[in-house]
Tab-separated table of C-alpha atoms in Angstrom:
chain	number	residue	atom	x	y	z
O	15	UNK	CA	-22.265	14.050	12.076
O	16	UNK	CA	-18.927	13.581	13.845
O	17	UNK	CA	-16.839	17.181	14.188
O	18	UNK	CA	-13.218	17.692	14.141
O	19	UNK	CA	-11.100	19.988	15.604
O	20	UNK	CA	-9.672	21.852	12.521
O	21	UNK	CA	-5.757	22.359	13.397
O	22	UNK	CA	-2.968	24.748	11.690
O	23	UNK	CA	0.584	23.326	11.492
O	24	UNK	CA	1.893	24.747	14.611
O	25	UNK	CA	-0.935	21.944	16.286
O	26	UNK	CA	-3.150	25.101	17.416
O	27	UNK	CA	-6.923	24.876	17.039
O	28	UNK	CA	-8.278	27.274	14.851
O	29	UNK	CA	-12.039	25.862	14.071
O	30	UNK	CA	-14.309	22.347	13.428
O	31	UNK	CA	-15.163	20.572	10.744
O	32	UNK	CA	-18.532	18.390	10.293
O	33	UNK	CA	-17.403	14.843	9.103
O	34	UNK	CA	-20.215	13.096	6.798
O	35	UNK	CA	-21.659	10.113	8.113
O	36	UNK	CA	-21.674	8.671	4.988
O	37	UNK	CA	-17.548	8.184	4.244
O	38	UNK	CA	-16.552	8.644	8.304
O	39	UNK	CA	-19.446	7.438	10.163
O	40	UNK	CA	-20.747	3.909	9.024
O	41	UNK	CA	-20.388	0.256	10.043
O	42	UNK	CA	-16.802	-0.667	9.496
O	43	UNK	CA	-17.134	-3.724	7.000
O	44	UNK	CA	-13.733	-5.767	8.014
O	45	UNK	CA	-14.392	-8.245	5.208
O	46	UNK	CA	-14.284	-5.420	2.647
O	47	UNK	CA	-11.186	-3.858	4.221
O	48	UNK	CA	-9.280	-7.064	4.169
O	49	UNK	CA	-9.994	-8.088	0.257
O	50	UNK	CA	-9.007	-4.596	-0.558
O	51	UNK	CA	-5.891	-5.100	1.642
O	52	UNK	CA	-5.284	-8.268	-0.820
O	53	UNK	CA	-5.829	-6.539	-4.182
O	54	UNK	CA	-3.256	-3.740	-3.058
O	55	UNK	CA	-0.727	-6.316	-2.282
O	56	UNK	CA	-1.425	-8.749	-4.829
O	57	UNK	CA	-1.240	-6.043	-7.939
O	58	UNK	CA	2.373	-4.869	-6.037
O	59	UNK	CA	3.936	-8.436	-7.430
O	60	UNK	CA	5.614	-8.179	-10.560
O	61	UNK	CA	5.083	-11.565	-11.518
O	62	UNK	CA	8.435	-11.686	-13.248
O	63	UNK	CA	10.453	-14.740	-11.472
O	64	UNK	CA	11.081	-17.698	-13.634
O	65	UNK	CA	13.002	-20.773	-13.245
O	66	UNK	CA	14.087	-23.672	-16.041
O	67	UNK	CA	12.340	-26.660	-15.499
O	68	UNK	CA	14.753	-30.509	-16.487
O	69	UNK	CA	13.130	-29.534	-20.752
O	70	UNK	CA	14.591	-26.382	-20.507
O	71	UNK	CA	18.714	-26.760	-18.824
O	72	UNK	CA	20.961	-26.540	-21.037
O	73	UNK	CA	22.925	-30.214	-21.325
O	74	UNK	CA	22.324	-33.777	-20.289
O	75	UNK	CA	21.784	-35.407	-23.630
O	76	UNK	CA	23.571	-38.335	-22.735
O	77	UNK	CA	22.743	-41.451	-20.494
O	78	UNK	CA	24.892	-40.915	-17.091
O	79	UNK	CA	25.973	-45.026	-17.307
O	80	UNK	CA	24.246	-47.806	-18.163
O	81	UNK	CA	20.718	-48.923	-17.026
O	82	UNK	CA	21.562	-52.125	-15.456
O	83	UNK	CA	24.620	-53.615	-13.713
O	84	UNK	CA	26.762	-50.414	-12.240
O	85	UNK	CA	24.666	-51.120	-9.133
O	86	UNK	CA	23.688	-47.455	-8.893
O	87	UNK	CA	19.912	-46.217	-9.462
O	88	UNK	CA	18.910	-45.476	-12.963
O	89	UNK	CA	19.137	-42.072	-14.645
O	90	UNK	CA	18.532	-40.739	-17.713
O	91	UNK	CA	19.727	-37.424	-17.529
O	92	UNK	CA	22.107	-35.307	-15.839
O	93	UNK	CA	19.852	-32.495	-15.861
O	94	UNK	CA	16.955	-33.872	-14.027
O	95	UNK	CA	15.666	-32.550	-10.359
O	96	UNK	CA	17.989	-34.225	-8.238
O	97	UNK	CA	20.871	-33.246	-9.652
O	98	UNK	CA	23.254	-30.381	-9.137
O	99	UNK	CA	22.524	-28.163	-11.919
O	100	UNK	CA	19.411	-29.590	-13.100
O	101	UNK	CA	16.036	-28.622	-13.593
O	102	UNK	CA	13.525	-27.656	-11.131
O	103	UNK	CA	10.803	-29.502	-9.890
O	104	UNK	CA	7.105	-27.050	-10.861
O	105	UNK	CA	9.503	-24.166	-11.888
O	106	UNK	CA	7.881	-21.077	-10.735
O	107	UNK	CA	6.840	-19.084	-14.346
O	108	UNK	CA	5.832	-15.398	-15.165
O	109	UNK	CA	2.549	-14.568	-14.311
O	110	UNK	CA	0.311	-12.242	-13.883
O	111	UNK	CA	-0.940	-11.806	-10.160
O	112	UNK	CA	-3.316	-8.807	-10.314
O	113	UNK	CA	-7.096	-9.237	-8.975
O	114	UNK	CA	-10.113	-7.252	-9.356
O	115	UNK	CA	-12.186	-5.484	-6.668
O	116	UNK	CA	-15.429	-3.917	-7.966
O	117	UNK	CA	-16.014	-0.013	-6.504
O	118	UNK	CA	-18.667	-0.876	-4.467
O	119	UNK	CA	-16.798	-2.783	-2.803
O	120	UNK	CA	-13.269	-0.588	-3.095
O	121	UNK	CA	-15.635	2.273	-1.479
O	122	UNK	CA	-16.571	0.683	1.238
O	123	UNK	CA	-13.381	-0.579	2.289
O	124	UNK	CA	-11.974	3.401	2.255
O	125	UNK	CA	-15.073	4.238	4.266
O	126	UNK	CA	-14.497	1.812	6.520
O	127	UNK	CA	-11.286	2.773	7.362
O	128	UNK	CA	-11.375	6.134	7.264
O	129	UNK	CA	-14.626	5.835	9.881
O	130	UNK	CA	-11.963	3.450	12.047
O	131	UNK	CA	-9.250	6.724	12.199
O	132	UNK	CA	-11.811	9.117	13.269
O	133	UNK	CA	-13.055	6.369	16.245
O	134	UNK	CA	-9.691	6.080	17.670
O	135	UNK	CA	-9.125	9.803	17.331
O	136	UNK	CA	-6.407	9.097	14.438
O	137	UNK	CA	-7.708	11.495	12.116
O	138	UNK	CA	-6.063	15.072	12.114
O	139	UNK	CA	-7.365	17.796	10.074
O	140	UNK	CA	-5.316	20.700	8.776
O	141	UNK	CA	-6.669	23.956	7.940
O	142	UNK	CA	-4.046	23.862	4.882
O	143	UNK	CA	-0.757	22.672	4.467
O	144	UNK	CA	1.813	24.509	2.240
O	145	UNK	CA	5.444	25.308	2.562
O	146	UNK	CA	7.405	27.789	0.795
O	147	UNK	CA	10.405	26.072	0.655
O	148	UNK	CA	11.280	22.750	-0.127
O	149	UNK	CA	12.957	21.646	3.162
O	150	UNK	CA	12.585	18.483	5.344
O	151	UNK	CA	13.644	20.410	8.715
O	152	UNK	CA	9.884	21.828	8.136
O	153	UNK	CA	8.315	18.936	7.445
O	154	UNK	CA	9.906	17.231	10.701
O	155	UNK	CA	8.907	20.185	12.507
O	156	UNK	CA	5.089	20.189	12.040
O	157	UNK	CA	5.500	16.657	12.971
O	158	UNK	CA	6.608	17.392	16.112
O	159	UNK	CA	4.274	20.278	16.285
O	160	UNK	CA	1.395	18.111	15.533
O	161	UNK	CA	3.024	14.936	18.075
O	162	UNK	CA	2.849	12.806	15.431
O	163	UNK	CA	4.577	9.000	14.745
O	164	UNK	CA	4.092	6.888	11.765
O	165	UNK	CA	2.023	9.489	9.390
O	166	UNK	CA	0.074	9.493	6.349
O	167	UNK	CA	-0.416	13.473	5.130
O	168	UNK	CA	-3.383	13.557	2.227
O	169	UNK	CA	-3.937	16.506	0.487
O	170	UNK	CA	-6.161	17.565	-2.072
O	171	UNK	CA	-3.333	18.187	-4.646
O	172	UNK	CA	-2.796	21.707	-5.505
O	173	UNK	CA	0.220	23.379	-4.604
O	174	UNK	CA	1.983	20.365	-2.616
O	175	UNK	CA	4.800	19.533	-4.422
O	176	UNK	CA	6.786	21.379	-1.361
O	177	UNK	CA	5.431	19.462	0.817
O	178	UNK	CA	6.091	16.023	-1.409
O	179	UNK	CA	9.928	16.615	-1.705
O	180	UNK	CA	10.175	18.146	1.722
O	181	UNK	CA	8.796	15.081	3.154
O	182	UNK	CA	10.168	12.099	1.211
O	183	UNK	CA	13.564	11.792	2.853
O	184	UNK	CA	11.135	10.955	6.455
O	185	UNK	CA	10.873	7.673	6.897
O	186	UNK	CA	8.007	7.455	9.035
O	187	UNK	CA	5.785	9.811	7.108
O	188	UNK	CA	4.203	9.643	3.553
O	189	UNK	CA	1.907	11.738	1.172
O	190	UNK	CA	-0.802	11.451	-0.717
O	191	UNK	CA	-3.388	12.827	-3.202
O	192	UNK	CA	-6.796	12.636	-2.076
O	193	UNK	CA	-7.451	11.043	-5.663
O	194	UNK	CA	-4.339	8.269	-5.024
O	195	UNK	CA	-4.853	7.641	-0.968
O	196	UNK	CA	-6.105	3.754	-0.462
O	197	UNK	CA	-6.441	1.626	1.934
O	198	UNK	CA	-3.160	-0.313	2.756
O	199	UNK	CA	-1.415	2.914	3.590
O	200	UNK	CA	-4.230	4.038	5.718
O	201	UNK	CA	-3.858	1.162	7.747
O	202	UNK	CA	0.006	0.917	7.517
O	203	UNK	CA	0.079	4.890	9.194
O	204	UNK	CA	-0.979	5.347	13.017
O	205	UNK	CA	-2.210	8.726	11.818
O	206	UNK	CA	-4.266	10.459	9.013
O	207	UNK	CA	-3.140	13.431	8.132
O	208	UNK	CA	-5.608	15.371	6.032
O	209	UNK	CA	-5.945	18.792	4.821
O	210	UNK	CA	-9.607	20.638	5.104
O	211	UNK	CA	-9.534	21.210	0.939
O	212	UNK	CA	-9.026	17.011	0.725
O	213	UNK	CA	-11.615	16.389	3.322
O	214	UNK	CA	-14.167	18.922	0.997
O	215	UNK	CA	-12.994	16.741	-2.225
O	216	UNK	CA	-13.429	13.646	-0.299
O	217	UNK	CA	-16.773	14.423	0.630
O	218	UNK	CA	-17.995	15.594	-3.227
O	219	UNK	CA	-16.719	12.425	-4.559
O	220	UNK	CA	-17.432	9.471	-2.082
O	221	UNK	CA	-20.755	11.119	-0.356
């Protein structure tokens, strides 16, 4: 088992923590990783643009001129592709661009990143993290307390709204529930934030 330094959120030591091998110590499978990377993005489209095709512009009933003898080409409609305000060509429609990803495979893909953080030393573990204030000036402080960039903070969800509010105005730092974290914003943060109460949930639920 891999072991973390435990940190509090003035960045001092205060313990370790045994990682299980079985969420932060197997094979990274970069297959899995990138199809969940896919779903994620995929199920963030709203699928909502649409566009008239030539059946559906209002106007053009009527034959532009003639078929024969204005020495022009032929048309039949004022409202077909190639003309200003006409229809479009394969008018992109509503749909519906969600995908599945079984949990086998959703599982994986979390323990495969998750094993990548602690590898490249990216994973930081907090003995707790509460504030009793909402405030962003504390947020930003830890943060520079704890030398980080780009951040993801996890926790295990009790008593962080404080730390939610305080930290949404930071552009380079996000939250998240250890029931809600997944794998695009792991990726998309240099660091991993987590609390020592979300690493004990993690480990119930995914071991």
């Amino acid at each position: 088992m891999a072991t973390v330094a435990v940190k509090n959120i003035r960045g001092e030591a205060v313990g370790n923590i045994e990682l299980d091998d079985n969420i932060f110590g197997i094979k990274v499978n970069q297959h899995a990783v990138h199809m969940a990377v896919v779903q994620y993005l995929a199920n963030q489209r709203q699928g909502t643009k649409s566009t008239k095709t030539r059946a559906e512009v209002r106007g053009g009933g009527a034959k532009p001129w003639r078929q024969k003898g204005t020495g022009r080409a032929r048309q039949g409609s004022t409202r077909s592709p190639q003309w200003t305000g006409g229809g479009v060509v394969f008018a992109p429609k509503p749909r519906d661009f969600s995908m599945k990803l079984n949990k086998k495979m959703k599982r994986l893909a979390l323990k495969s990143v998750l094993t990548d953080k602690v590898k490249n030393e990216k994973l930081i573990v907090l003995d707790s993290l509460e504030l009793p204030e909402i405030k962003t000036k504390s947020m930003t402080g830890i943060c520079e307390k704890l030398s980080l960039g780009k951040a993801l903070f996890v926790t295990d969800g009790i008593s962080d709204k404080n730390v939610i509010l305080s930290a949404r105005n930071i552009p380079s730092i996000k939250t998240a529930g250890v029931n809600t974290i997944n794998v695009y914003d792991i990726l998309n943060y240099d660091s991993l934030v987590i609390t020592k109460g979300a690493i004990e949930k993690m480990q119930e639920v995914y071991a």
